[in-house]
Amino acid sequence: QVQLVESGGGSVQAGGSLSVSCAASGFTYSNKCMGWFRQAPGKEREAVAQISTGGSRTYYADSVKGRFTISQDKSEKTVYLLMNSLKPEDTAMYYCAAAAGWSRCGSRLRDQEVDYWGQGTQVTVSS
């Protein structure tokens, strides 16, 4: 049974930091692209950050470059997203995602390319 279990998130004031984590199980972790997407009310879901499980490729949306960092613990099959200098516009539901196309991990993945989704965790940034 495939599972992507997110934890973390919550509420913070603008300028603060939060982290979210995603524990993967039920599928082969190698040769995958793991990522974080987010969806704000009334907006389309967008890829925020991605990392290939081999570690050679990463992607960051322009809106989060320099503020967010994606990392992983391969032994624990866990992906992390550290979010610094948070802004109110970062408020969204954040979803962990896994895709088979690791070679595409350096570019923004589309929803259709994702094989597995987590249940989502809310991040709220107040001004």
PDB file of C-alpha atoms in Angstrom:
ATOM      1  CA  GLN A   1       0.000   0.000   0.000  1.00  0.00           C
ATOM      2  CA  VAL A   2       1.513   3.278  -1.141  1.00  0.00           C
ATOM      3  CA  GLN A   3       1.603   5.971   1.474  1.00  0.00           C
ATOM      4  CA  LEU A   4       2.969   9.494   1.554  1.00  0.00           C
ATOM      5  CA  VAL A   5       2.418  10.735   5.071  1.00  0.00           C
ATOM      6  CA  GLU A   6       2.979  14.433   5.614  1.00  0.00           C
ATOM      7  CA  SER A   7       3.617  16.092   8.930  1.00  0.00           C
ATOM      8  CA  GLY A   8       4.518  19.548  10.086  1.00  0.00           C
ATOM      9  CA  GLY A   9       3.036  22.714   8.725  1.00  0.00           C
ATOM     10  CA  GLY A  10       0.854  24.934  10.845  1.00  0.00           C
ATOM     11  CA  SER A  11       0.584  28.664  11.332  1.00  0.00           C
ATOM     12  CA  VAL A  12       3.297  31.278  11.513  1.00  0.00           C
ATOM     13  CA  GLN A  13       3.696  35.010  11.126  1.00  0.00           C
ATOM     14  CA  ALA A  14       5.248  36.496   8.044  1.00  0.00           C
ATOM     15  CA  GLY A  15       9.016  36.240   8.124  1.00  0.00           C
ATOM     16  CA  GLY A  16       8.922  33.067  10.153  1.00  0.00           C
ATOM     17  CA  SER A  17       9.900  29.510   9.313  1.00  0.00           C
ATOM     18  CA  LEU A  18       8.158  26.185   9.092  1.00  0.00           C
ATOM     19  CA  SER A  19       9.092  22.757   7.944  1.00  0.00           C
ATOM     20  CA  VAL A  20       7.089  19.878   6.575  1.00  0.00           C
ATOM     21  CA  SER A  21       8.116  16.284   6.094  1.00  0.00           C
ATOM     22  CA  CYS A  22       6.851  13.393   4.018  1.00  0.00           C
ATOM     23  CA  ALA A  23       7.437   9.753   4.873  1.00  0.00           C
ATOM     24  CA  ALA A  24       7.143   7.448   1.880  1.00  0.00           C
ATOM     25  CA  SER A  25       6.303   3.762   1.959  1.00  0.00           C
ATOM     26  CA  GLY A  26       4.826   1.051  -0.200  1.00  0.00           C
ATOM     27  CA  PHE A  27       6.872   1.720  -3.325  1.00  0.00           C
ATOM     28  CA  THR A  28      10.467   1.608  -4.483  1.00  0.00           C
ATOM     29  CA  TYR A  29      12.015   4.889  -3.424  1.00  0.00           C
ATOM     30  CA  SER A  30      14.918   4.840  -5.883  1.00  0.00           C
ATOM     31  CA  ASN A  31      14.726   6.470  -9.308  1.00  0.00           C
ATOM     32  CA  LYS A  32      11.853   8.718  -8.351  1.00  0.00           C
ATOM     33  CA  CYS A  33      11.182  12.411  -8.278  1.00  0.00           C
ATOM     34  CA  MET A  34       9.855  13.501  -4.903  1.00  0.00           C
ATOM     35  CA  GLY A  35       8.293  16.881  -4.573  1.00  0.00           C
ATOM     36  CA  TRP A  36       6.103  19.357  -2.786  1.00  0.00           C
ATOM     37  CA  PHE A  37       3.153  20.995  -4.467  1.00  0.00           C
ATOM     38  CA  ARG A  38       0.823  23.577  -3.018  1.00  0.00           C
ATOM     39  CA  GLN A  39      -2.666  24.795  -3.692  1.00  0.00           C
ATOM     40  CA  ALA A  40      -4.150  27.994  -2.373  1.00  0.00           C
ATOM     41  CA  PRO A  41      -7.907  28.609  -2.371  1.00  0.00           C
ATOM     42  CA  GLY A  42      -9.096  29.509  -5.846  1.00  0.00           C
ATOM     43  CA  LYS A  43      -5.756  28.761  -7.433  1.00  0.00           C
ATOM     44  CA  GLU A  44      -4.304  25.868  -9.371  1.00  0.00           C
ATOM     45  CA  ARG A  45      -1.961  23.442  -7.707  1.00  0.00           C
ATOM     46  CA  GLU A  46       1.667  24.237  -8.421  1.00  0.00           C
ATOM     47  CA  ALA A  47       4.968  22.480  -7.948  1.00  0.00           C
ATOM     48  CA  VAL A  48       7.054  24.232  -5.300  1.00  0.00           C
ATOM     49  CA  ALA A  49      10.176  22.094  -4.962  1.00  0.00           C
ATOM     50  CA  GLN A  50      11.380  18.749  -6.246  1.00  0.00           C
ATOM     51  CA  ILE A  51      14.337  16.443  -5.660  1.00  0.00           C
ATOM     52  CA  SER A  52      15.354  13.275  -7.415  1.00  0.00           C
ATOM     53  CA  THR A  53      15.864  10.392  -5.020  1.00  0.00           C
ATOM     54  CA  GLY A  54      19.351   9.984  -6.460  1.00  0.00           C
ATOM     55  CA  GLY A  55      19.961  13.553  -5.397  1.00  0.00           C
ATOM     56  CA  SER A  56      21.268  14.850  -8.707  1.00  0.00           C
ATOM     57  CA  ARG A  57      18.333  17.041  -9.682  1.00  0.00           C
ATOM     58  CA  THR A  58      16.325  19.682  -7.921  1.00  0.00           C
ATOM     59  CA  TYR A  59      13.730  22.207  -8.942  1.00  0.00           C
ATOM     60  CA  TYR A  60      12.382  25.267  -7.168  1.00  0.00           C
ATOM     61  CA  ALA A  61       9.577  27.518  -8.271  1.00  0.00           C
ATOM     62  CA  ASP A  62      10.784  31.067  -8.816  1.00  0.00           C
ATOM     63  CA  SER A  63       8.503  32.273  -6.043  1.00  0.00           C
ATOM     64  CA  VAL A  64      10.346  30.229  -3.407  1.00  0.00           C
ATOM     65  CA  LYS A  65      13.950  30.229  -4.630  1.00  0.00           C
ATOM     66  CA  GLY A  66      16.313  31.286  -1.898  1.00  0.00           C
ATOM     67  CA  ARG A  67      13.672  30.795   0.789  1.00  0.00           C
ATOM     68  CA  PHE A  68      12.696  27.115   0.604  1.00  0.00           C
ATOM     69  CA  THR A  69      15.010  24.111   0.747  1.00  0.00           C
ATOM     70  CA  ILE A  70      14.081  20.565  -0.156  1.00  0.00           C
ATOM     71  CA  SER A  71      16.113  17.687   1.245  1.00  0.00           C
ATOM     72  CA  GLN A  72      15.767  14.006   1.904  1.00  0.00           C
ATOM     73  CA  ASP A  73      16.882  11.161   4.124  1.00  0.00           C
ATOM     74  CA  LYS A  74      17.131   8.233   1.757  1.00  0.00           C
ATOM     75  CA  SER A  75      17.526   5.692   4.542  1.00  0.00           C
ATOM     76  CA  GLU A  76      14.254   6.887   6.055  1.00  0.00           C
ATOM     77  CA  LYS A  77      12.567   7.502   2.686  1.00  0.00           C
ATOM     78  CA  THR A  78      11.591  10.900   3.971  1.00  0.00           C
ATOM     79  CA  VAL A  79      11.537  14.220   2.154  1.00  0.00           C
ATOM     80  CA  TYR A  80      11.673  17.553   3.924  1.00  0.00           C
ATOM     81  CA  LEU A  81      10.778  21.083   2.953  1.00  0.00           C
ATOM     82  CA  LEU A  82      12.242  23.867   5.051  1.00  0.00           C
ATOM     83  CA  MET A  83      10.446  27.137   4.471  1.00  0.00           C
ATOM     84  CA  ASN A  84      12.109  30.361   5.596  1.00  0.00           C
ATOM     85  CA  SER A  85      11.086  33.993   5.257  1.00  0.00           C
ATOM     86  CA  LEU A  86       7.509  32.947   4.809  1.00  0.00           C
ATOM     87  CA  LYS A  87       5.052  35.319   3.200  1.00  0.00           C
ATOM     88  CA  PRO A  88       1.255  35.441   3.371  1.00  0.00           C
ATOM     89  CA  GLU A  89       1.168  34.338  -0.265  1.00  0.00           C
ATOM     90  CA  ASP A  90       2.796  31.057   0.796  1.00  0.00           C
ATOM     91  CA  THR A  91      -0.441  30.149   2.560  1.00  0.00           C
ATOM     92  CA  ALA A  92      -1.740  26.962   0.966  1.00  0.00           C
ATOM     93  CA  MET A  93      -2.311  23.266   1.370  1.00  0.00           C
ATOM     94  CA  TYR A  94       1.021  21.585   0.772  1.00  0.00           C
ATOM     95  CA  TYR A  95       1.058  18.144  -0.837  1.00  0.00           C
ATOM     96  CA  CYS A  96       3.846  15.616  -1.011  1.00  0.00           C
ATOM     97  CA  ALA A  97       4.166  13.945  -4.401  1.00  0.00           C
ATOM     98  CA  ALA A  98       6.079  11.095  -5.976  1.00  0.00           C
ATOM     99  CA  ALA A  99       6.672  10.618  -9.678  1.00  0.00           C
ATOM    100  CA  ALA A 100       8.448   7.940 -11.643  1.00  0.00           C
ATOM    101  CA  GLY A 101      10.046  10.455 -13.988  1.00  0.00           C
ATOM    102  CA  TRP A 102      13.195  11.214 -12.009  1.00  0.00           C
ATOM    103  CA  SER A 103      14.899  12.519 -15.157  1.00  0.00           C
ATOM    104  CA  ARG A 104      12.277  15.271 -15.334  1.00  0.00           C
ATOM    105  CA  CYS A 105      12.925  16.310 -11.762  1.00  0.00           C
ATOM    106  CA  GLY A 106      14.964  19.353 -12.731  1.00  0.00           C
ATOM    107  CA  SER A 107      11.936  20.899 -14.387  1.00  0.00           C
ATOM    108  CA  ARG A 108       8.516  21.728 -13.077  1.00  0.00           C
ATOM    109  CA  LEU A 109       6.365  18.619 -12.947  1.00  0.00           C
ATOM    110  CA  ARG A 110       2.764  18.730 -14.050  1.00  0.00           C
ATOM    111  CA  ASP A 111       0.037  17.190 -11.941  1.00  0.00           C
ATOM    112  CA  GLN A 112      -0.447  14.507 -14.577  1.00  0.00           C
ATOM    113  CA  GLU A 113       3.123  13.328 -14.092  1.00  0.00           C
ATOM    114  CA  VAL A 114       2.630  12.566 -10.409  1.00  0.00           C
ATOM    115  CA  ASP A 115       1.964   8.963  -9.512  1.00  0.00           C
ATOM    116  CA  TYR A 116       1.265   9.308  -5.805  1.00  0.00           C
ATOM    117  CA  TRP A 117      -0.029  12.110  -3.608  1.00  0.00           C
ATOM    118  CA  GLY A 118      -0.051  12.705   0.105  1.00  0.00           C
ATOM    119  CA  GLN A 119      -3.135  13.901   1.929  1.00  0.00           C
ATOM    120  CA  GLY A 120      -1.853  17.442   2.324  1.00  0.00           C
ATOM    121  CA  THR A 121      -0.878  19.623   5.244  1.00  0.00           C
ATOM    122  CA  GLN A 122      -1.946  23.219   5.771  1.00  0.00           C
ATOM    123  CA  VAL A 123       0.527  26.077   5.971  1.00  0.00           C
ATOM    124  CA  THR A 124      -0.876  29.444   7.015  1.00  0.00           C
ATOM    125  CA  VAL A 125       1.194  32.619   7.087  1.00  0.00           C
ATOM    126  CA  SER A 126      -0.321  35.680   8.687  1.00  0.00           C
ATOM    127  CA  SER A 127       0.768  39.236   8.009  1.00  0.00           C
TER     128      SER A 127
END
